[in-house]
Coordinates of C-alpha atoms in Angstrom, one line a residue:
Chain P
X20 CA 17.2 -258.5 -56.7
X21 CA 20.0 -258.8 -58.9
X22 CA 21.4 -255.8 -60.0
X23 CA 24.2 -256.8 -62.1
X24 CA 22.9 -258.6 -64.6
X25 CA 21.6 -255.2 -66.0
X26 CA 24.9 -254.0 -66.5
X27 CA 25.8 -256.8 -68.2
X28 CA 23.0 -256.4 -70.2
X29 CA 23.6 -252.9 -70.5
X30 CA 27.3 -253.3 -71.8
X31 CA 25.9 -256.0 -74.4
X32 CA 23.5 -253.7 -75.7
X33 CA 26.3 -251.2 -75.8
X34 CA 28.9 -253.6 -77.9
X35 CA 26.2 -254.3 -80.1
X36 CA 25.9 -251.2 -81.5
X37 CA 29.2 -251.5 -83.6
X38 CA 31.2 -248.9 -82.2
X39 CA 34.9 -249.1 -81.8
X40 CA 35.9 -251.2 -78.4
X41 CA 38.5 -247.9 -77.1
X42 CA 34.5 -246.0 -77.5
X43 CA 32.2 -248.9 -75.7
X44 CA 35.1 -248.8 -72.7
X45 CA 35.4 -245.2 -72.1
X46 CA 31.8 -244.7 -72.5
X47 CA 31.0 -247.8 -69.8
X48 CA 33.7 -246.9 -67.9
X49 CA 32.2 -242.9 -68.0
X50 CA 28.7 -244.5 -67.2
X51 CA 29.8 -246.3 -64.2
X52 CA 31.5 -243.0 -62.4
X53 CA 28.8 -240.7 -63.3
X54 CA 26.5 -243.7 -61.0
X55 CA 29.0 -244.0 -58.3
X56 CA 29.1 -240.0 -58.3
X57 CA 25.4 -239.7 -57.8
X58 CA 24.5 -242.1 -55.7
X59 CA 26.9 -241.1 -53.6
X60 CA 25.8 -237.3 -54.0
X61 CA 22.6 -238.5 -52.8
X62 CA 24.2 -240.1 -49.9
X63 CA 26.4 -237.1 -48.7
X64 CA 22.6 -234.7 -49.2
X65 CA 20.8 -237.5 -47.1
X66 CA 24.1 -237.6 -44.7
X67 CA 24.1 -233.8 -43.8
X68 CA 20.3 -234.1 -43.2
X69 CA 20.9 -236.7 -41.1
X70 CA 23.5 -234.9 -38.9
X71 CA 21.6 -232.1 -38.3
X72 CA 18.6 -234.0 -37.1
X73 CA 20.9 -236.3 -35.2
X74 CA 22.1 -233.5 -33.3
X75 CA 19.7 -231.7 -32.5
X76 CA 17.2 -234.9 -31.3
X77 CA 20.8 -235.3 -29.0
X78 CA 20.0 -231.9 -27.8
X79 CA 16.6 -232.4 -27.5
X80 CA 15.8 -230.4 -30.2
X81 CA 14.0 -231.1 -33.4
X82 CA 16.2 -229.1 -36.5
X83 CA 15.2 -228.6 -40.0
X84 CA 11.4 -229.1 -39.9
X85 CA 9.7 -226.6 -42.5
X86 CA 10.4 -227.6 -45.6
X87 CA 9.1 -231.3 -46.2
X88 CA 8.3 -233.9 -44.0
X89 CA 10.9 -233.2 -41.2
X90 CA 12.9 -230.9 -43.4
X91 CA 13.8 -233.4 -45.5
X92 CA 14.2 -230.6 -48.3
X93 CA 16.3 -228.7 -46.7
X94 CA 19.8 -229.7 -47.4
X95 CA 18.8 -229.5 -51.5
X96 CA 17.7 -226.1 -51.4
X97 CA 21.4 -225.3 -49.4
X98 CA 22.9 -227.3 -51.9
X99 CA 21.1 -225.1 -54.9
X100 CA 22.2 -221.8 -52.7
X101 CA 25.5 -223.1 -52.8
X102 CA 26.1 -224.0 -56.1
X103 CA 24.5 -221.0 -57.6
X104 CA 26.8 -218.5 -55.0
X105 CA 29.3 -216.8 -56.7
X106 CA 33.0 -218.1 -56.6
X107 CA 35.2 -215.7 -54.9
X108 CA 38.9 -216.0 -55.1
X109 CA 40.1 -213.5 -52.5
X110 CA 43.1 -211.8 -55.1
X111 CA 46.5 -213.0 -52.6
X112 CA 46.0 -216.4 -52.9
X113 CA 48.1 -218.9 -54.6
X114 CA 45.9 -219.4 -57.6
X115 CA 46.1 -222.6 -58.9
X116 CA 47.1 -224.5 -56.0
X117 CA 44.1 -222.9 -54.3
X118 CA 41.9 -224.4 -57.2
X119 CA 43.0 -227.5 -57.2
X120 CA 42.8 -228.5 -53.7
X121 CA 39.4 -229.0 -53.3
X122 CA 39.3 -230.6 -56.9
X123 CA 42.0 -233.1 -55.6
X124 CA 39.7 -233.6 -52.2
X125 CA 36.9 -234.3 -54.5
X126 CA 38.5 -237.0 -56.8
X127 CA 40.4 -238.9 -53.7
X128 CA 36.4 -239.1 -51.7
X129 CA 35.2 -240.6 -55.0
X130 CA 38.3 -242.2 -56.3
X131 CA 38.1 -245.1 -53.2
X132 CA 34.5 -246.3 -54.3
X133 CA 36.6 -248.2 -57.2
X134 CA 37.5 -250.8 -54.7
X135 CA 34.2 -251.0 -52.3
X136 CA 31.3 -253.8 -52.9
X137 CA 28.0 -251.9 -52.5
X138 CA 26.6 -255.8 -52.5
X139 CA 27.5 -259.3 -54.0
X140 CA 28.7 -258.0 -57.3
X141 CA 28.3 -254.5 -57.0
X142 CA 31.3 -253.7 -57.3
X143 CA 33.7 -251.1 -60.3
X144 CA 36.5 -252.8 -60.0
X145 CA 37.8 -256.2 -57.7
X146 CA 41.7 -255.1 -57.4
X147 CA 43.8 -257.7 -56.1
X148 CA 45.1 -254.8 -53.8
X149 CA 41.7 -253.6 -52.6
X150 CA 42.0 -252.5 -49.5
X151 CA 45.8 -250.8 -50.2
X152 CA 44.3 -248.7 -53.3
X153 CA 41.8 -247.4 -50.9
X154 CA 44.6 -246.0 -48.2
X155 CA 47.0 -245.2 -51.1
X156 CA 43.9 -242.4 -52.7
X157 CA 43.2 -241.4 -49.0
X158 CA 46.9 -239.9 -48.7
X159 CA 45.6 -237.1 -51.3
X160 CA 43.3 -236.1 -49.1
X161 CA 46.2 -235.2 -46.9
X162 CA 47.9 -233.0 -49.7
X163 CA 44.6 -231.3 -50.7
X164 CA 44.5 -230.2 -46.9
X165 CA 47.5 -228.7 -46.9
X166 CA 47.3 -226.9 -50.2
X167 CA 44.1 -225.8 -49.0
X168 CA 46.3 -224.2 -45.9
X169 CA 49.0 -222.7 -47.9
X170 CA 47.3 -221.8 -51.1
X171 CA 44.4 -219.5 -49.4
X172 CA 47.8 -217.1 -48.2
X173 CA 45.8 -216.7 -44.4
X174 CA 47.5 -217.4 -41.1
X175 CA 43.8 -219.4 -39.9
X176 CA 44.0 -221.5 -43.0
X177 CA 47.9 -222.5 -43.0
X178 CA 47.0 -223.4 -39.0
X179 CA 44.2 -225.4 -40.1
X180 CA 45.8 -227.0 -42.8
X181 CA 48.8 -227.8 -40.7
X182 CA 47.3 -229.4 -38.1
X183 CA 44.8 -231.4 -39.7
X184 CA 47.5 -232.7 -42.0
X185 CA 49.9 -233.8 -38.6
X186 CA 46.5 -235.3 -37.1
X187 CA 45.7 -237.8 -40.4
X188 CA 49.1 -238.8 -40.5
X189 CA 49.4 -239.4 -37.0
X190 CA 46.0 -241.3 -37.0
X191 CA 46.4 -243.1 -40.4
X192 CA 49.3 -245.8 -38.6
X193 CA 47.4 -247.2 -36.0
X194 CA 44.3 -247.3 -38.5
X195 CA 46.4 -249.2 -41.6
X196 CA 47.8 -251.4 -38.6
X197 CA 44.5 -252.6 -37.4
X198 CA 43.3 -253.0 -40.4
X199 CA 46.2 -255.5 -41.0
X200 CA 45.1 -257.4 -38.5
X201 CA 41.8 -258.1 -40.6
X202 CA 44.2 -258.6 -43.8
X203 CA 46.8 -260.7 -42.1
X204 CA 43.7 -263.3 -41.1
X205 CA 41.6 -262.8 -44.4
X206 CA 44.8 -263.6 -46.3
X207 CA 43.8 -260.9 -49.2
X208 CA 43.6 -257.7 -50.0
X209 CA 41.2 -257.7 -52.0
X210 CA 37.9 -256.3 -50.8
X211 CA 35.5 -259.2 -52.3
X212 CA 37.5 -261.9 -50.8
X213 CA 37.3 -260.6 -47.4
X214 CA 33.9 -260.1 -47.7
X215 CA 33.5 -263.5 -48.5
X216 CA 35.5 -264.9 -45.6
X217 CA 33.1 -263.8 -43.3
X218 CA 30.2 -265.3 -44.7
X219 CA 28.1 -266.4 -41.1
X220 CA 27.4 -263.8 -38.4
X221 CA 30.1 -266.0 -36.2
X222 CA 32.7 -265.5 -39.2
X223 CA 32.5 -261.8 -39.0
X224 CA 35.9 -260.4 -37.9
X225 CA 34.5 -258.3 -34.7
X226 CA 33.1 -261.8 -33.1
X227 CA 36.8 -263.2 -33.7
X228 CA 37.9 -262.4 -30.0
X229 CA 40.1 -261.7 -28.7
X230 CA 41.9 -259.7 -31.6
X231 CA 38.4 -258.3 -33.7
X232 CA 36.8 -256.3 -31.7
X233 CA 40.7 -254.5 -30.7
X234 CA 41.2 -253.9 -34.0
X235 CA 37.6 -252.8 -34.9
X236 CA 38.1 -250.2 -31.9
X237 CA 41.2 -248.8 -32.9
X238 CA 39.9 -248.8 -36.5
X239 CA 36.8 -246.7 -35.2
X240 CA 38.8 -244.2 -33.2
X241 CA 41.4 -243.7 -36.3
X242 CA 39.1 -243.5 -38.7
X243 CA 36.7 -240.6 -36.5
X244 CA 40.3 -238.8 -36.4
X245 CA 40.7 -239.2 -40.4
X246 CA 37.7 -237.3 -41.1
X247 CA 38.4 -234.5 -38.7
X248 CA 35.2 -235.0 -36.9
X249 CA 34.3 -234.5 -32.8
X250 CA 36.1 -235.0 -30.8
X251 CA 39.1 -235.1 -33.4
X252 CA 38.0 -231.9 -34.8
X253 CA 40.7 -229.2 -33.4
X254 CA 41.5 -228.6 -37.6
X255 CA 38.3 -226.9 -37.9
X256 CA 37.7 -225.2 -34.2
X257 CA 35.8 -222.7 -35.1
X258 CA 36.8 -220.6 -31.7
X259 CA 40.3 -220.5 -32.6
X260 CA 40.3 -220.9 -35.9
X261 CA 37.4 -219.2 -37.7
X262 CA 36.9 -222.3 -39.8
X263 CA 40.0 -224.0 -40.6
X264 CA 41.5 -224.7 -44.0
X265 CA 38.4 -223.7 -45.8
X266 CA 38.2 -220.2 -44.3
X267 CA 39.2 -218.5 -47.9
X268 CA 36.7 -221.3 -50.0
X269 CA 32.8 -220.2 -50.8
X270 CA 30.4 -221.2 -53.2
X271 CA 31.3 -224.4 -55.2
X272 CA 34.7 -224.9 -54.0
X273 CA 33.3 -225.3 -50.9
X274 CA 31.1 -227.5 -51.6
X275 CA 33.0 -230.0 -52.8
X276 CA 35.2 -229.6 -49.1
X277 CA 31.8 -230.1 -47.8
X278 CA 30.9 -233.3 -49.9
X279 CA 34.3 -234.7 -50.1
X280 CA 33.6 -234.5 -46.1
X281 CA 30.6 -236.3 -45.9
X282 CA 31.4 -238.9 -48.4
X283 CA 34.4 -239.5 -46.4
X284 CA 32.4 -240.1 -43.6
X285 CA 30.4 -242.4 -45.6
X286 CA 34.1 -244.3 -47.0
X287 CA 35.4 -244.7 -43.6
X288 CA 31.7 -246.6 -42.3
X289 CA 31.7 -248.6 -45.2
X290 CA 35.4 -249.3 -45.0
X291 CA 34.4 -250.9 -41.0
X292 CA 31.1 -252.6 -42.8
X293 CA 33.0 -254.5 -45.0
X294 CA 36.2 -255.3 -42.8
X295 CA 34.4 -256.4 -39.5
X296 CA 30.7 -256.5 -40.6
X297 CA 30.9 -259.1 -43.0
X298 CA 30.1 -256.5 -45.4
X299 CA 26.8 -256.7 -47.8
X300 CA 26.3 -260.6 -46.5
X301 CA 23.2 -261.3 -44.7
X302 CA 19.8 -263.3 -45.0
X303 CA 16.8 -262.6 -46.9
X304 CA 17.0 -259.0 -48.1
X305 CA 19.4 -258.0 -51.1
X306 CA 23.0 -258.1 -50.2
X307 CA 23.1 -254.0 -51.6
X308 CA 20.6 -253.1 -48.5
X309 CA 22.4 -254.9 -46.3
X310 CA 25.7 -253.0 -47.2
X311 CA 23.4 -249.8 -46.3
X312 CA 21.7 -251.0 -43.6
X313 CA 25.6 -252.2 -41.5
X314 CA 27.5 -248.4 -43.7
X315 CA 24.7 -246.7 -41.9
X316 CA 24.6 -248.0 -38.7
X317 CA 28.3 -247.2 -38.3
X318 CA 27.7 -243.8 -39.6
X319 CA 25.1 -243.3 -36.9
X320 CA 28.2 -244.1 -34.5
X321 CA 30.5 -241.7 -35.7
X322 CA 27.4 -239.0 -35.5
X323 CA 26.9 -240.2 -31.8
X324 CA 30.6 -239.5 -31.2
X325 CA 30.2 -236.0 -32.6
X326 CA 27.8 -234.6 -30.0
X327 CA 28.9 -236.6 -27.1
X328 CA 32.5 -235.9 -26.4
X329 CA 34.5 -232.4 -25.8
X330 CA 37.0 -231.5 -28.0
X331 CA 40.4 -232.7 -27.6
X332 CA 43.9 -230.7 -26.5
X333 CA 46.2 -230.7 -29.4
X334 CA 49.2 -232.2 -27.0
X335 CA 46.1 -234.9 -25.7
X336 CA 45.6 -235.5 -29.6
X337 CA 49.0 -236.4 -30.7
X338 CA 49.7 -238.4 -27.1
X339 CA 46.8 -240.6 -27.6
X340 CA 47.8 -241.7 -31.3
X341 CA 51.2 -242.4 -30.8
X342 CA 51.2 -243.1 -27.0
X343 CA 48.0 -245.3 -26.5
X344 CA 46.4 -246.6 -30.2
X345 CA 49.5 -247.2 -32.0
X346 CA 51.2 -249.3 -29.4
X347 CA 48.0 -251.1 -28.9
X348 CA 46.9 -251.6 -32.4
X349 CA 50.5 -252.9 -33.1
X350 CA 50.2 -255.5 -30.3
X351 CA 47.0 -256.8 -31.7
X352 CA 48.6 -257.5 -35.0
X353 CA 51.2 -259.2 -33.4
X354 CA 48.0 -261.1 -31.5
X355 CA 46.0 -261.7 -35.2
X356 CA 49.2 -262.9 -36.4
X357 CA 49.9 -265.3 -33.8
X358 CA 46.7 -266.4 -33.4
X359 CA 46.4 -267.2 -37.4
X360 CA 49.7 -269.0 -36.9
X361 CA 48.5 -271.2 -34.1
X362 CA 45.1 -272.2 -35.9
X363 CA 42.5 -270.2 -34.0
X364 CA 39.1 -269.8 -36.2
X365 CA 40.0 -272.0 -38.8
X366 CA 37.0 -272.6 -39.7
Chain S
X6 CA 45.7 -246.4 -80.8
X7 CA 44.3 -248.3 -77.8
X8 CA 43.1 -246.2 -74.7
X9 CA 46.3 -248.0 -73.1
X10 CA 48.7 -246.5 -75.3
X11 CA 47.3 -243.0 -75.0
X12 CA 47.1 -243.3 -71.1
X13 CA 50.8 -244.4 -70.9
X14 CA 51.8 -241.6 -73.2
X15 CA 49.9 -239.2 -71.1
X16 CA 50.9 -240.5 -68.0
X17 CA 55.1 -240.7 -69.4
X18 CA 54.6 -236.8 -70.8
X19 CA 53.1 -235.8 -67.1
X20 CA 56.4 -237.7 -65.1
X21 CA 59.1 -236.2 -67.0
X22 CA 57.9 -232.4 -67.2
X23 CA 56.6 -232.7 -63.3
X24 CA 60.1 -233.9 -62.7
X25 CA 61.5 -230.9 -65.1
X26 CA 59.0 -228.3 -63.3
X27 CA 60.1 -229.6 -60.1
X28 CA 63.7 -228.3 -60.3
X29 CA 62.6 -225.4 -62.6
X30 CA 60.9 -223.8 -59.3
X31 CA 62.3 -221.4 -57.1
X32 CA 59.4 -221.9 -54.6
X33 CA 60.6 -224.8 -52.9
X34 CA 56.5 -225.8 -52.1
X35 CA 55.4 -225.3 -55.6
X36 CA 58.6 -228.0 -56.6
X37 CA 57.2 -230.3 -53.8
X38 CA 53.9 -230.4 -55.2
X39 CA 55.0 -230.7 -58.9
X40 CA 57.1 -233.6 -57.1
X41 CA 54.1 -235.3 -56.7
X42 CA 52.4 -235.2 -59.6
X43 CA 55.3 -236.4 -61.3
X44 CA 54.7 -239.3 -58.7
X45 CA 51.4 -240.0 -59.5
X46 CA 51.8 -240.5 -62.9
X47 CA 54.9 -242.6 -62.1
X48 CA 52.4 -244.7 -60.2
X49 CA 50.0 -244.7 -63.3
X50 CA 52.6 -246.6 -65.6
X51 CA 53.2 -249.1 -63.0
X52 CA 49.6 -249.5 -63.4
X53 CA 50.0 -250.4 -66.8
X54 CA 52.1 -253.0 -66.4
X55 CA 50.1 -254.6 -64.2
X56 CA 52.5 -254.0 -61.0
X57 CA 49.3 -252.6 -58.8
X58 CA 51.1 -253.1 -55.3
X59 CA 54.4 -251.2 -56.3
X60 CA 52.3 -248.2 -57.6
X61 CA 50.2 -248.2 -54.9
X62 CA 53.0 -248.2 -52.5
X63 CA 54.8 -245.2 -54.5
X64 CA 52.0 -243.6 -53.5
X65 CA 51.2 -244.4 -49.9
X66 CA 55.3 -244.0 -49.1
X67 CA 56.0 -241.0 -51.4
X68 CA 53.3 -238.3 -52.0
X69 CA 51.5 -240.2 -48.6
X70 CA 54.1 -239.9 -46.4
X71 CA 57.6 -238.6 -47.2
X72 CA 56.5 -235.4 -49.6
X73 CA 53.8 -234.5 -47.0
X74 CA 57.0 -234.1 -44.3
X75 CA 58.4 -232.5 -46.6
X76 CA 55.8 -230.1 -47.2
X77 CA 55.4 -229.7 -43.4
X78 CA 59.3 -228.9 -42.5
X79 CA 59.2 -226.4 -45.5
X80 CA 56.1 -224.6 -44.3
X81 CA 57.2 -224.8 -40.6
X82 CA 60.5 -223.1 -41.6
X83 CA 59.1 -221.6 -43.9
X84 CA 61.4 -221.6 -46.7
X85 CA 61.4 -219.4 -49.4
X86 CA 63.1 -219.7 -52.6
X87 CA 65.7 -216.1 -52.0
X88 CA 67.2 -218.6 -50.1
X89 CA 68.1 -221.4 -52.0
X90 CA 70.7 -218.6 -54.5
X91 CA 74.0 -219.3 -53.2
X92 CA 76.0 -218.6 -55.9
X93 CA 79.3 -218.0 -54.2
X94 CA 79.3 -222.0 -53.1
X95 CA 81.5 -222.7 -56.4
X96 CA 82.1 -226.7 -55.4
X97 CA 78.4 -226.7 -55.6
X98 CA 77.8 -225.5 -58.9
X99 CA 80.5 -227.6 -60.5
X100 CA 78.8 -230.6 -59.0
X101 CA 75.3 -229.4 -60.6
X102 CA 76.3 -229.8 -63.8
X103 CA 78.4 -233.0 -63.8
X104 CA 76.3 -235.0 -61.6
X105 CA 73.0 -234.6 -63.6
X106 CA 75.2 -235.2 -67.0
X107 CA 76.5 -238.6 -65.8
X108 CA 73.3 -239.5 -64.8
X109 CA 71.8 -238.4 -67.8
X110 CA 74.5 -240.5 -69.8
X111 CA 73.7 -243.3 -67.9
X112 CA 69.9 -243.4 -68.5
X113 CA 71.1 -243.3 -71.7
X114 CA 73.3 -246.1 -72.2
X115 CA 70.6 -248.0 -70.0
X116 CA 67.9 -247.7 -72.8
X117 CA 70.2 -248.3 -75.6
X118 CA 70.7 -251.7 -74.1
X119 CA 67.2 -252.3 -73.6
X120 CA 65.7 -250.9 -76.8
X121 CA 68.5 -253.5 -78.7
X122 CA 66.6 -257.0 -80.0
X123 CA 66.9 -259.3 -76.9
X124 CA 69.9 -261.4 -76.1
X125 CA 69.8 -264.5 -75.8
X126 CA 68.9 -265.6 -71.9
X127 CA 67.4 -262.4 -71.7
X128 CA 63.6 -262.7 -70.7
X129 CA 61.2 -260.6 -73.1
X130 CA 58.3 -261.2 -70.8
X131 CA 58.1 -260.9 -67.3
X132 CA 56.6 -263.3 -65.1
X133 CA 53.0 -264.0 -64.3
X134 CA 52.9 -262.6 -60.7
X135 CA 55.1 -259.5 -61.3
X136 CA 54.6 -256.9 -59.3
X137 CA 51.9 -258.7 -57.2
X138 CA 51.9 -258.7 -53.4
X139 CA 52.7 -262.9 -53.0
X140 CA 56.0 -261.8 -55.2
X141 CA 57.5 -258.9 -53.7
X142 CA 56.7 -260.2 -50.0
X143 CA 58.5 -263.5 -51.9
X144 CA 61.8 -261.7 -52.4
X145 CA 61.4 -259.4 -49.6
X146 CA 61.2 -262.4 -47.1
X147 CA 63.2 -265.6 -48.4
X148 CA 65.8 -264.2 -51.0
X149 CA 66.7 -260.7 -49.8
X150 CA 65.7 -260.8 -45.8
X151 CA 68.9 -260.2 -44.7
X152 CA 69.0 -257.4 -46.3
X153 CA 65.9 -256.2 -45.8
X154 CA 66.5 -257.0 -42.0
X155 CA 68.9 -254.7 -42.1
X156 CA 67.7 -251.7 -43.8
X157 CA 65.0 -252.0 -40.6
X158 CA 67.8 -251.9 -38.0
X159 CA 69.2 -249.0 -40.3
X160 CA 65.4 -247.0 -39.8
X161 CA 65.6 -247.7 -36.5
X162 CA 68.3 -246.1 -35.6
X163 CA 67.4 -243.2 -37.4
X164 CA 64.4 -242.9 -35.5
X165 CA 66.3 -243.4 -32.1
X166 CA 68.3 -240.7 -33.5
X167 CA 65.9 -238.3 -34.0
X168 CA 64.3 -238.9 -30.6
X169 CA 67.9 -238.0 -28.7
X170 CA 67.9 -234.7 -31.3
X171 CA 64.6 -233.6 -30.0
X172 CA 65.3 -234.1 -26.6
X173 CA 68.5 -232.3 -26.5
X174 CA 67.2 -229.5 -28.2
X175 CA 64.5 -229.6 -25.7
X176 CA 67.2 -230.1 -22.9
X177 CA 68.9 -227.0 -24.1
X178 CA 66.2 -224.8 -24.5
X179 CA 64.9 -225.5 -21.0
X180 CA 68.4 -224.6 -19.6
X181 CA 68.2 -221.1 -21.0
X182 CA 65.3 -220.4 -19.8

């Protein structure tokens, strides 16, 4: 199925109506966010389904199963609940830098999917610098955190802020590094063209041993760290910290923490897909399900992850970034380089 | 009016007042933050002119990296802007006003030269590849390695630096005790 050639229909039928050209971009360019926004809302409702029942089949038991088949209704009516709460905006708080962080969290989730091929095609925008816009909107997610912390004016949120801020930038080195190694043999940036490079199952960059499956792992572990999750998750412990940096946030502030969260979740999988999965390439079905199908699959991993392992020690945290993946995810570069030098997988 | 020109008039208008806000704060946060958003759209007019690496690397290395440690010694200290009036310091205040005037004058006499019809030699177009990763990893590695080289050794050192800092004052603190 070829989904592109209805936006280029779509766009045609758009010029053709005579407006001015300023008009026809803004409103194609409106159109294309307001489709990347809900299909990834979708996503995020399915995701938080998803973890609940993943969870509790993991604990053997069965979650959400009244409304719908197997609950599947659930996370819509809490979505409705929460969007219809009323906004509280407890009266010390630093007023607009407690607005805008989760407005800021929000944009940055969505801002990355400019870069990301959903399938051959599918795609907003095919930067040259792909992969580097994507980090480079991620680091806002860093500052909404800790505006988050310092705007609520509450010793649990500043704590949370703090130390989820220390543990992205601690984990976001060894996770640019290894995904050098994956740009230092693809020789691009840009998303589409690494993609392509891997267009066999034998081409994809996890089957390039030694170096692909280092770098995936380190990638994997970095990326579970990004998004705050188990066993990464000491910026939301809920024993020590009521909540973390969203304690002051209700209503539809926090929901847009609570989205920007999933669909982070979703960014990072797809982010592995594409780099060592060979992205949406695969036979038979359409290249968009197979995107799903791999983004999935990962996502299902970092789920896994979540209610398996015990929460971390914060010294145990910062030790294993800088003392164990950093070292090892430079090393590998230094490996991808070599090996790229020397002519391995040239094919 | 293209959509560009309004976006680069937008984006130049945000830069210079969330520079001017920046130094108008007495919070030092608040000036952080209104540091970065003077960044951002910085990194928006690079856009425009087609340099996507540099503004992406304004990002990841300013509001990514160095503003957020910045944001974290100022809440860890926790800094607060009572602190920042020392008015008795009179070296200081002479210095406030004369550095930011020759600077001013400067940026002046800068875009006088630049807004005058072009000389001849002078390119009125830049290149192709500007700003594109192939050319600044061009310059970085053949022309100006030696340069760059250094300016590693130079970070280095810093960071050794720091590491002997924190363990003295680690050293120090353990001999109290």
């Amino acid at each position: 199925m070829e989904i592109t050639g209805i936006f280029k229909y779509l766009y045609e039928l758009l010029q053709s109506t005579g407006l001015p050209q300023v008009l026809v971009d803004i409103i194609a360019l409106a159109s294309a966010a307001v489709m990347i926004f809900g299909v990834l809302a979708v996503i995020a409702l399915f995701l938080v389904w998803w973890e609940r029942k993943v969870s509790a089949h993991i604990q053997q038991r069965f979650g959400p199963m009244r409304t719908g088949w197997h609950g599947w209704r659930q996370t819509i009516a809490d979505a409705v609940k929460l969007l219809q709460k009323e906004d509280i905006t407890p009266s010390t708080v630093d007023r607009p830098v407690f607005f805008w962080a989760p407005v800021i969290a929000f944009v940055a989730a969505f801002m990355v999917y400019v870069t990301i091929p959903f399938g051959d095609g599918l795609i907003v925008s095919d930067l040259n610098i792909g992969i580097l816009f994507i980090i480079a909107i991620t680091t806002f997610t860093i500052i909404s955190l800790l505006m988050a912390g310092w705007g609520s004016n509450n010793k649990y949120a500043l704590l949370g802020g703090m130390r989820s801020a220390a543990q992205v930038v601690s984990y976001e080195v060894p996770m640019v590094v290894s995904v050098l190694a994956v740009i230092v043999f693809a020789g691009s940036l840009s998303m589409v063209d690494i993609v392509q490079s891997q267009a066999k199952i034998y081409k994809w960059y996890f089957f390039r041993l030694p170096f692909g499956p280092i770098a995936f792992f380190t990638y994997i572990i970095a990326a579970t760290a990004e998004t705050n999750r188990t066993p990464f998750d000491l910026p939301e412990a809920e024993q020590e910290l009521v909540a973390g940096f969203n304690v002051e946030y209700s209503g539809m502030k926090f929901a847009m923490f609570f989205l920007a969260e999933f669909v982070n979740m979703f960014t990072v999988s797809a982010i592995g897909a594409t780099l060592f999965f060979g992205g949406w390439q695969g036979p038979l079905l359409p290249s968009w399900v197979w995107f799903l199908v791999k983004t999935f699959a990962l996502v299902f991993v970092l789920m896994w992850f979540r209610w398996t392992y015990p929460r971390l020690r914060v010294d145990q945290l910062m030790e294993f970034s800088w003392k164990f993946l950093l070292p090892v995810s430079f090393a590998n570069l230094i490996l991808a380089g070599w090996m790229k030098y020397s002519g391995w997988f040239n094919w | 009016m293209t959509l560009e020109v309004v976006i680069f008039y937008f984006a130049a208008a945000v830069a210079v007042a969330g520079a001017v806000m920046m130094i108008l704060q007495r919070n030092p946060v608040a000036s952080v933050m209104y540091l970065v958003i003077s960044l951002v759209a910085q990194a928006i007019l690079y856009v425009q002119l087609q340099a996507l690496f540099i503004g992406a690397l304004l990002i990841i290395v300013y509001a990514g990296a160095i503003l957020v440690l910045f944001l974290f010694v100022i809440m860890i200290l926790n800094l607060r802007g009572e602190e920042f009036r020392n008015e008795k310091h009179r070296p200081g205040r002479a210095a406030k006003i004369i550095i930011p005037v020759v600077f001013f004058l400067e940026v002046v006499a800068i875009i006088k030269q630049l807004a005058a019809p072009p000389a001849a030699g002078r390119a009125t177009e830049v290149a192709a590849d500007f700003g594109s990763v192939e050319m600044v990893a061009g310059r970085l590695f053949r022309e100006y390695l030696f340069p760059f080289e250094l300016t590693s050794i130079l970070l280095l050192v810093a960071i050794v630096g720091a590491v002997v800092m924190a363990k003295r004052d680690k050293g120090k603190k353990e001999e109290e005790a």
